Short mmCIF file of C-alpha atoms and ligand atoms in Angstrom, two decimals:
data_model
loop_
_atom_site.label_atom_id
_atom_site.label_comp_id
_atom_site.label_asym_id
_atom_site.label_seq_id
_atom_site.Cartn_x
_atom_site.Cartn_y
_atom_site.Cartn_z
CA MET T 1 203.52 -82.64 19.82
CA LYS T 2 203.53 -84.63 23.06
CA ALA T 3 200.71 -82.48 24.30
CA LEU T 4 198.75 -83.25 21.18
CA VAL T 5 199.22 -87.01 21.61
CA ALA T 6 198.15 -86.76 25.22
CA PHE T 7 195.14 -84.77 24.18
CA ILE T 8 194.17 -87.35 21.58
CA LEU T 9 194.58 -90.13 24.11
CA LEU T 10 192.44 -88.25 26.57
CA VAL T 11 189.77 -87.71 24.00
CA GLN T 12 189.88 -91.30 22.86
CA LEU T 13 189.81 -92.85 26.29
CA PRO T 14 186.11 -92.34 26.96
CA ILE T 15 185.29 -93.51 23.44
CA HIS T 16 187.13 -96.77 24.05
CA LYS T 17 185.29 -97.21 27.29
CA ALA T 18 182.01 -96.77 25.45
CA VAL T 19 182.67 -99.78 23.19
CA PRO T 20 180.21 -102.46 24.34
CA ALA T 21 181.53 -105.62 25.96
CA ALA T 22 182.25 -108.47 23.57
CA PRO T 23 179.19 -110.70 23.02
CA PRO T 24 179.24 -114.00 24.94
CA ALA T 25 181.26 -116.72 23.25
CA PRO T 26 179.21 -118.23 20.41
CA LEU T 27 178.15 -121.84 20.50
CA GLY T 28 179.87 -124.34 18.26
CA CYS T 29 177.92 -127.18 16.73
CA ASP T 30 179.66 -129.76 18.94
CA ASP T 31 179.30 -127.84 22.22
CA PRO T 32 177.39 -129.69 24.95
CA GLU T 33 174.77 -126.92 24.97
CA SER T 34 174.19 -127.41 21.24
CA GLU T 35 173.95 -131.16 21.72
CA ALA T 36 171.44 -130.73 24.54
CA ALA T 37 169.28 -128.56 22.29
CA ALA T 38 169.59 -131.06 19.44
CA GLU T 39 168.50 -133.90 21.72
CA VAL T 40 165.35 -132.03 22.72
CA ALA T 41 164.72 -131.23 19.05
CA VAL T 42 165.11 -134.85 17.90
CA ASP T 43 162.81 -136.11 20.68
CA TYR T 44 160.25 -133.57 19.60
CA ILE T 45 160.55 -134.54 15.95
CA ASN T 46 160.02 -138.23 16.72
CA SER T 47 157.17 -137.71 19.14
CA HIS T 48 155.40 -135.46 16.63
CA SER T 49 155.94 -137.71 13.61
CA HIS T 50 152.95 -139.86 12.76
CA HIS T 51 154.30 -142.13 10.03
CA GLY T 52 157.41 -144.01 9.04
CA TYR T 53 160.40 -144.41 11.28
CA LYS T 54 162.20 -142.68 14.12
CA PHE T 55 165.14 -140.52 13.13
CA THR T 56 168.39 -140.05 15.01
CA LEU T 57 170.92 -137.23 14.97
CA ASN T 58 173.76 -137.45 12.46
CA THR T 59 175.17 -133.89 12.41
CA ILE T 60 174.36 -130.52 13.88
CA ASP T 61 174.77 -128.42 10.75
CA ASN T 62 174.20 -125.01 12.26
CA ILE T 63 173.16 -123.26 15.43
CA ARG T 64 172.22 -119.65 16.11
CA VAL T 65 171.38 -118.24 19.51
CA LEU T 66 169.46 -114.99 19.92
CA PRO T 67 169.40 -113.64 23.49
CA GLN T 68 165.94 -112.34 24.39
CA GLY T 69 166.56 -111.09 27.92
CA PRO T 70 168.35 -112.14 31.10
CA ASN T 71 167.05 -115.73 31.21
CA LYS T 72 165.66 -116.27 27.77
CA GLU T 73 167.14 -117.31 24.44
CA ILE T 74 165.77 -118.32 21.10
CA ILE T 75 167.79 -121.09 19.46
CA PHE T 76 167.69 -122.02 15.80
CA LEU T 77 169.09 -125.40 14.82
CA GLU T 78 169.78 -127.01 11.47
CA LEU T 79 170.01 -130.76 11.88
CA ASP T 80 170.97 -133.64 9.67
CA LEU T 81 169.19 -136.85 10.74
CA LEU T 82 169.22 -140.49 9.66
CA GLU T 83 166.37 -142.98 9.64
CA THR T 84 166.52 -145.84 12.16
CA THR T 85 164.94 -149.28 11.98
CA CYS T 86 162.44 -148.40 14.75
CA HIS T 87 158.96 -147.61 13.54
CA ILE T 88 157.44 -144.49 15.03
CA LEU T 89 154.98 -146.70 16.98
CA SER T 90 157.77 -148.83 18.46
CA PRO T 91 158.32 -148.47 22.20
CA THR T 92 162.08 -149.01 21.79
CA PRO T 93 163.92 -145.92 23.06
CA LEU T 94 165.74 -144.01 20.34
CA ALA T 95 169.12 -144.77 21.91
CA ASN T 96 168.47 -148.49 21.24
CA CYS T 97 167.33 -148.01 17.64
CA THR T 98 169.74 -149.04 14.88
CA VAL T 99 170.58 -146.54 12.16
CA ARG T 100 169.85 -147.80 8.65
CA SER T 101 173.18 -148.61 7.14
CA PHE T 102 174.31 -147.15 3.84
CA THR T 103 173.77 -150.54 2.12
CA ASP T 104 170.27 -150.83 3.61
CA HIS T 105 169.47 -147.72 1.53
CA ALA T 106 169.67 -144.93 4.07
CA VAL T 107 167.10 -142.16 4.38
CA GLU T 108 168.26 -138.71 5.44
CA GLY T 109 166.22 -136.05 7.22
CA ASP T 110 166.94 -132.32 7.14
CA CYS T 111 165.30 -130.27 9.86
CA ASP T 112 165.17 -126.66 10.98
CA VAL T 113 164.04 -126.38 14.58
CA LYS T 114 163.26 -123.26 16.60
CA LEU T 115 163.57 -123.67 20.36
CA GLN T 116 163.38 -121.42 23.35
CA LYS T 117 165.42 -121.69 26.51
CA VAL T 118 163.76 -120.08 29.51
CA ASN T 119 165.56 -120.35 32.84
CA GLY T 120 167.56 -123.26 31.45
CA GLN T 121 164.47 -125.13 30.23
CA LEU T 122 164.49 -126.01 26.53
CA SER T 123 161.31 -126.40 24.53
CA VAL T 124 160.54 -126.59 20.83
CA LEU T 125 158.51 -123.82 19.21
CA ALA T 126 158.49 -124.96 15.59
CA SER T 127 159.92 -127.65 13.32
CA LYS T 128 160.29 -127.92 9.57
CA CYS T 129 161.75 -131.03 7.93
CA HIS T 130 161.98 -133.04 4.80
CA SER T 131 163.43 -136.47 4.27
CA HIS T 132 164.68 -138.29 1.22
CA ALA T 133 166.34 -141.58 0.36
CA ASP T 134 169.96 -141.72 -0.70
CA SER T 135 170.39 -141.92 -4.47
CA SER T 136 170.36 -145.40 -5.93
CA GLU T 137 173.49 -144.59 -7.95
CA ASP T 138 175.44 -143.98 -4.74
CA ILE T 139 174.56 -147.41 -3.39
CA LEU T 140 175.02 -149.30 -6.65
CA GLN T 141 178.54 -147.90 -6.98
CA LEU T 142 179.56 -149.56 -3.73
CA CYS T 143 177.20 -152.50 -3.82
CA PRO T 144 175.94 -153.42 -7.30
CA ASP T 145 173.62 -156.20 -6.08
CA CYS T 146 172.14 -154.41 -3.08
CA PRO T 147 168.36 -154.24 -2.99
CA LEU T 148 167.09 -150.69 -3.45
CA LEU T 149 164.08 -148.82 -2.14
CA ILE T 150 161.10 -148.84 -4.48
CA THR T 151 157.91 -146.85 -4.34
CA LEU T 152 155.49 -147.82 -1.60
CA ASN T 153 152.61 -148.26 -4.07
CA ASP T 154 154.54 -150.59 -6.38
CA THR T 155 152.30 -153.47 -7.51
CA GLU T 156 154.70 -156.16 -6.31
CA VAL T 157 155.03 -154.44 -2.96
CA LEU T 158 151.28 -154.31 -2.43
CA ALA T 159 150.93 -157.96 -3.45
CA THR T 160 153.72 -158.99 -1.09
CA VAL T 161 152.26 -157.09 1.87
CA THR T 162 148.77 -158.52 1.30
CA GLU T 163 150.07 -162.05 0.92
CA SER T 164 152.38 -161.74 3.94
CA LEU T 165 149.62 -160.54 6.22
CA ASN T 166 147.27 -163.28 4.99
CA VAL T 167 149.90 -165.95 5.57
CA TYR T 168 150.69 -164.59 9.02
CA ASN T 169 147.05 -164.37 10.07
CA GLY T 170 146.42 -167.83 8.63
CA LYS T 171 148.99 -169.39 10.95
CA SER T 172 148.58 -167.13 13.97
CA THR T 173 146.88 -168.21 17.18
CA GLY T 174 146.70 -164.60 18.38
CA ALA T 175 144.72 -161.56 17.34
CA TYR T 176 143.81 -160.97 13.73
CA LEU T 177 146.14 -158.22 12.49
CA LYS T 178 145.28 -155.40 10.13
CA LEU T 179 147.66 -153.26 8.10
CA LEU T 180 148.30 -149.69 9.29
CA GLU T 181 150.95 -148.58 6.81
CA ILE T 182 153.75 -149.87 4.64
CA GLY T 183 156.98 -148.44 6.08
CA ARG T 184 159.48 -149.23 3.35
CA ALA T 185 159.99 -151.64 0.49
CA LYS T 186 163.09 -152.79 -1.33
CA MET T 187 163.61 -154.78 -4.48
CA GLN T 188 166.52 -156.86 -5.66
CA TYR T 189 166.85 -158.27 -9.18
CA HIS T 190 170.24 -159.99 -9.16
CA PRO T 191 171.20 -162.72 -8.48
CA ALA T 192 167.62 -163.39 -7.33
CA HIS T 193 164.39 -161.45 -7.66
CA VAL T 194 163.40 -160.58 -4.10
CA VAL T 195 160.93 -158.13 -2.54
CA PHE T 196 161.57 -156.93 1.01
CA VAL T 197 158.74 -155.17 2.83
CA GLU T 198 158.21 -153.70 6.28
CA PHE T 199 154.79 -152.67 7.55
CA ALA T 200 153.07 -151.52 10.71
CA VAL T 201 150.03 -153.47 11.92
CA ALA T 202 147.50 -153.34 14.73
CA ALA T 203 145.54 -155.98 16.59
CA THR T 204 141.78 -156.22 16.04
CA ASN T 205 139.12 -157.47 18.41
CA CYS T 206 139.02 -160.85 16.61
CA SER T 207 141.26 -163.85 16.89
CA ALA T 208 143.04 -164.76 13.69
CA ALA T 209 141.28 -168.13 13.73
CA GLU T 210 137.84 -166.50 13.49
CA ALA T 211 136.03 -166.99 10.22
CA ASN T 212 134.35 -163.62 9.69
CA VAL T 213 137.25 -161.20 9.77
CA GLU T 214 135.29 -158.57 7.85
CA ALA T 215 133.56 -157.57 11.10
CA CYS T 216 136.87 -157.18 12.97
CA HIS T 217 137.79 -153.69 14.12
CA LEU T 218 140.99 -152.18 15.43
CA LEU T 219 141.01 -152.12 19.23
CA PRO T 220 139.96 -148.80 20.79
CA ASP T 221 142.70 -146.36 21.89
CA ASP T 222 142.66 -147.52 25.52
CA GLN T 223 143.44 -151.10 24.43
CA SER T 224 145.35 -150.50 21.18
CA ASP T 225 148.10 -152.94 20.35
CA PHE T 226 150.42 -151.93 17.53
CA GLY T 227 153.04 -154.07 15.90
CA PHE T 228 155.46 -154.40 13.05
CA CYS T 229 156.07 -157.01 10.37
CA THR T 230 158.94 -157.72 8.03
CA ALA T 231 158.57 -160.03 5.05
CA THR T 232 160.90 -161.33 2.37
CA LYS T 233 159.40 -162.74 -0.79
CA VAL T 234 161.63 -164.54 -3.24
CA ILE T 235 160.08 -164.57 -6.70
CA ARG T 236 162.94 -166.02 -8.73
CA PRO T 237 164.66 -168.52 -8.95
CA SER T 238 162.06 -170.22 -6.71
CA GLN T 239 159.12 -168.87 -4.75
CA ASP T 240 159.52 -168.42 -1.04
CA LEU T 241 157.93 -166.21 1.61
CA GLN T 242 159.16 -165.47 5.12
CA VAL T 243 157.06 -163.31 7.44
CA ASN T 244 157.82 -162.08 10.93
CA CYS T 245 155.43 -159.99 13.01
CA GLN T 246 155.77 -158.65 16.51
CA LEU T 247 153.12 -156.91 18.59
CA TYR T 248 154.44 -154.23 20.90
CA GLY T 249 151.70 -154.55 23.53
CA HIS T 250 149.43 -151.73 24.65
CA GLN T 251 151.23 -148.40 25.10
CA PRO T 252 149.10 -145.86 26.98
CA GLY T 253 148.82 -142.59 25.11
CA VAL T 254 150.25 -143.88 21.82
CA THR T 255 147.78 -143.48 18.99
CA TYR T 256 147.90 -143.86 15.24
CA SER T 257 146.17 -141.57 12.79
CA PRO T 258 145.82 -142.74 9.20
CA PRO T 259 147.57 -140.35 6.76
CA GLY T 260 144.42 -139.68 4.79
CA GLN T 261 142.30 -141.58 2.34
CA ALA T 262 143.84 -144.59 0.67
CA THR T 263 143.34 -143.94 -3.02
CA SER T 264 145.05 -146.98 -4.45
CA GLY T 265 144.01 -149.94 -2.35
CA LEU T 266 146.50 -150.12 0.49
CA VAL T 267 148.61 -147.00 0.13
CA PRO T 268 147.38 -143.51 1.03
CA GLY T 269 147.67 -140.83 -1.64
CA VAL T 270 150.35 -138.79 0.16
CA VAL T 271 153.00 -141.48 -0.18
CA GLN T 272 152.09 -142.78 -3.61
CA GLY T 273 155.03 -142.60 -5.95
CA PHE T 274 157.47 -142.16 -3.04
CA THR T 275 159.98 -144.53 -1.47
CA ASN T 276 159.74 -143.07 2.03
CA HIS T 277 157.36 -141.32 4.39
CA ASN T 278 158.43 -137.70 4.23
CA LEU T 279 159.04 -135.96 7.57
CA ARG T 280 157.53 -132.89 5.90
CA LEU T 281 154.06 -134.34 6.40
CA SER T 282 154.39 -133.94 10.18
CA HIS T 283 156.88 -131.05 10.34
CA ASN T 284 156.11 -128.10 8.13
CA ASN T 285 156.17 -124.92 10.21
CA PRO T 286 157.95 -122.12 8.30
CA LEU T 287 158.70 -120.30 11.59
CA ALA T 288 161.32 -122.97 12.28
CA SER T 289 163.69 -121.64 9.62
CA GLU T 290 163.13 -117.89 9.88
CA SER T 291 166.61 -117.32 11.34
CA PHE T 292 168.29 -118.63 8.24
CA SER T 293 166.50 -116.36 5.82
CA SER T 294 168.60 -113.34 4.81
CA GLU T 295 165.89 -110.87 5.80
CA PHE T 296 165.92 -112.18 9.34
CA SER T 297 169.72 -112.12 9.60
CA ALA T 298 169.87 -108.52 8.45
CA SER T 299 167.16 -107.17 10.71
CA MET T 300 167.63 -109.24 13.85
CA LEU T 301 171.36 -109.64 14.25
CA PRO T 302 173.20 -106.92 16.12
CA ALA T 303 175.88 -105.47 13.86
CA LYS T 304 178.66 -106.30 16.29
CA SER T 305 177.92 -110.02 16.64
CA VAL T 306 180.50 -110.95 14.06
CA ALA T 307 181.29 -114.18 15.84
CA ARG T 308 177.69 -115.33 15.66
CA ARG T 309 177.48 -114.55 11.98
CA ALA T 310 180.62 -116.59 11.50
CA VAL T 311 178.97 -119.50 13.27
CA ALA T 312 175.96 -119.22 11.03
CA GLY T 313 178.25 -119.40 8.05
CA VAL T 314 177.25 -115.95 6.79
CA ALA T 315 180.50 -114.13 7.47
CA GLN T 316 183.56 -116.28 7.88
CA HIS T 317 185.99 -113.36 7.77
CA ASP T 318 185.79 -109.86 9.14
CA LYS T 319 188.06 -106.87 9.47
CA VAL T 320 187.52 -106.14 13.14
CA PRO T 321 190.93 -106.37 14.86
CA ARG T 322 190.97 -109.25 17.29
CA PRO T 323 192.52 -109.18 20.74
CA VAL T 324 195.72 -111.15 21.21
CA GLY T 325 194.91 -114.77 22.02
CA PHE T 326 191.61 -114.68 20.13
CA VAL T 327 190.25 -118.19 19.71
CA PRO T 328 188.15 -118.60 16.58
CA PRO T 329 184.61 -119.83 17.17
CA PRO T 330 184.26 -123.62 17.14
CA PRO T 331 183.26 -124.86 13.75
CA CYS T 332 179.94 -125.71 12.20
CA PRO T 333 178.82 -128.09 10.89
CA GLY T 334 179.72 -130.39 13.77
CA LYS T 335 180.92 -133.94 13.78
CA ILE T 336 179.29 -136.72 11.77
CA ARG T 337 177.96 -139.36 14.18
CA HIS T 338 177.22 -142.09 11.64
CA PHE T 339 178.07 -141.53 7.99
CA LYS T 340 177.69 -138.91 5.31
CA ILE T 341 175.39 -139.59 2.40
C1 NAG G 401 168.47 -150.23 25.67
O1 NAG G 401 169.87 -150.34 25.80
C2 NAG G 401 170.30 -150.37 27.16
C3 NAG G 401 171.81 -150.33 27.16
O2 NAG G 401 172.35 -151.20 26.20
C4 NAG G 401 169.71 -151.63 27.82
O3 NAG G 401 170.12 -151.69 29.16
C5 NAG G 401 168.20 -151.57 27.74
O4 NAG G 401 167.64 -152.77 28.25
C6 NAG G 401 167.75 -151.39 26.31
N1 NAG G 401 166.32 -151.17 26.29
C7 NAG G 401 165.51 -151.71 25.39
C8 NAG G 401 164.07 -151.40 25.52
O5 NAG G 401 165.91 -152.42 24.49
C1 NAG G 402 134.54 -156.27 16.96
O1 NAG G 402 134.03 -154.96 17.06
C2 NAG G 402 132.97 -154.69 16.14
C3 NAG G 402 132.60 -153.25 16.27
O2 NAG G 402 132.54 -152.87 17.60
C4 NAG G 402 131.78 -155.61 16.43
O3 NAG G 402 130.75 -155.40 15.50
C5 NAG G 402 132.26 -157.05 16.35
O4 NAG G 402 131.23 -157.94 16.72
C6 NAG G 402 133.45 -157.29 17.27
N1 NAG G 402 133.97 -158.63 17.06
C7 NAG G 402 134.26 -159.43 18.07
C8 NAG G 402 134.75 -160.80 17.70
O5 NAG G 402 134.17 -159.10 19.21
C1 NAG G 403 152.11 -144.97 -7.70
O1 NAG G 403 151.72 -143.61 -7.51
C2 NAG G 403 152.20 -142.73 -8.51
C3 NAG G 403 151.83 -141.31 -8.10
O2 NAG G 403 150.49 -141.21 -7.81
C4 NAG G 403 151.60 -143.14 -9.86
O3 NAG G 403 152.10 -142.29 -10.87
C5 NAG G 403 151.97 -144.58 -10.16
O4 NAG G 403 151.34 -145.00 -11.34
C6 NAG G 403 151.55 -145.49 -9.01
N1 NAG G 403 152.07 -146.84 -9.25
C7 NAG G 403 151.30 -147.91 -9.20
C8 NAG G 403 151.94 -149.21 -9.48
O5 NAG G 403 150.10 -147.85 -8.93
#
């Protein structure tokens, strides 16, 4: 009997030795490496967005790392973002941009980003996003009188933007400003009827005092001067209009491309009927989310990388015996930096 046990042990020994080394510890959503990747991803998203506002990180929802060789990894991220008050043309660094509060009617962005890390250098390969405003019901529950986002092509919004820009140009001693895009618009009905608008503008080659503004053109790219206006129009109980505009000054390399033909006066077709500029318009590469499709998981993941599957939320439990002192992988999704909507 003893001989048999010894024999079995002898036979098993080489088999045990053949078991591959455990995969490297998986990344949790709040690990510094995950945060570094998310920062690169968010910078990329903002610098490749052409309309609306800058977004900031709220939560890292998921991360998956696929080693590709000694110094190369492919990283897939799922990110939850929130809209800030900085327009995409604003020179304010993202760190200084304020997140839209819940009561300001927050807009959330969901992004899948594919990155590569080569010799420690991160770069983005593909991004796929969509963004949507929080539901009005959510806000009204907490704040029944809060103004709510309305569609960008709403008649009252268009009238308010046109009037605001006319009033501003009428009083301005600077350049005559033209509208680039309406960024967002909110409406309040109680206790007063108020329209709140925000819009991006650009300086033309005319002064606002000039009579023939029809012949005014936006400054060429090497002199461009973008800006941003906010206006509040009270319609009831008594009429009032407040307009503030700020020009950012020329920013070398920053350009603006119109989002296509305006079909209804001021608002281009792609945003008609919507309350926000959708990140999807600038970020729509299906390669960004290939890791999270089931086909990809099945074919690309090594069978033994149980820990990584757990991180990706596919397999939270497994039957592989764990060594004593096993520490479960850090959780995903990670922490919420601002608020959950
Ligand atoms: C951004 O914030 C930092 C730290 O508060 C401040 O020093 C810096 O001047 C700000 N930059 C801008 C452009 O507002
Ligand atoms: C602005 O530019 C347009 C086109 O180049 C030109 O026709 C117009 O005269 C310019 N206006 C002024 C005030 O320079
Ligand atoms: C805004 O656009 C939507 C979608 O094209 C359209 O159905 C709606 O009538 C438009 N609203 C106004 C006020 O033009």
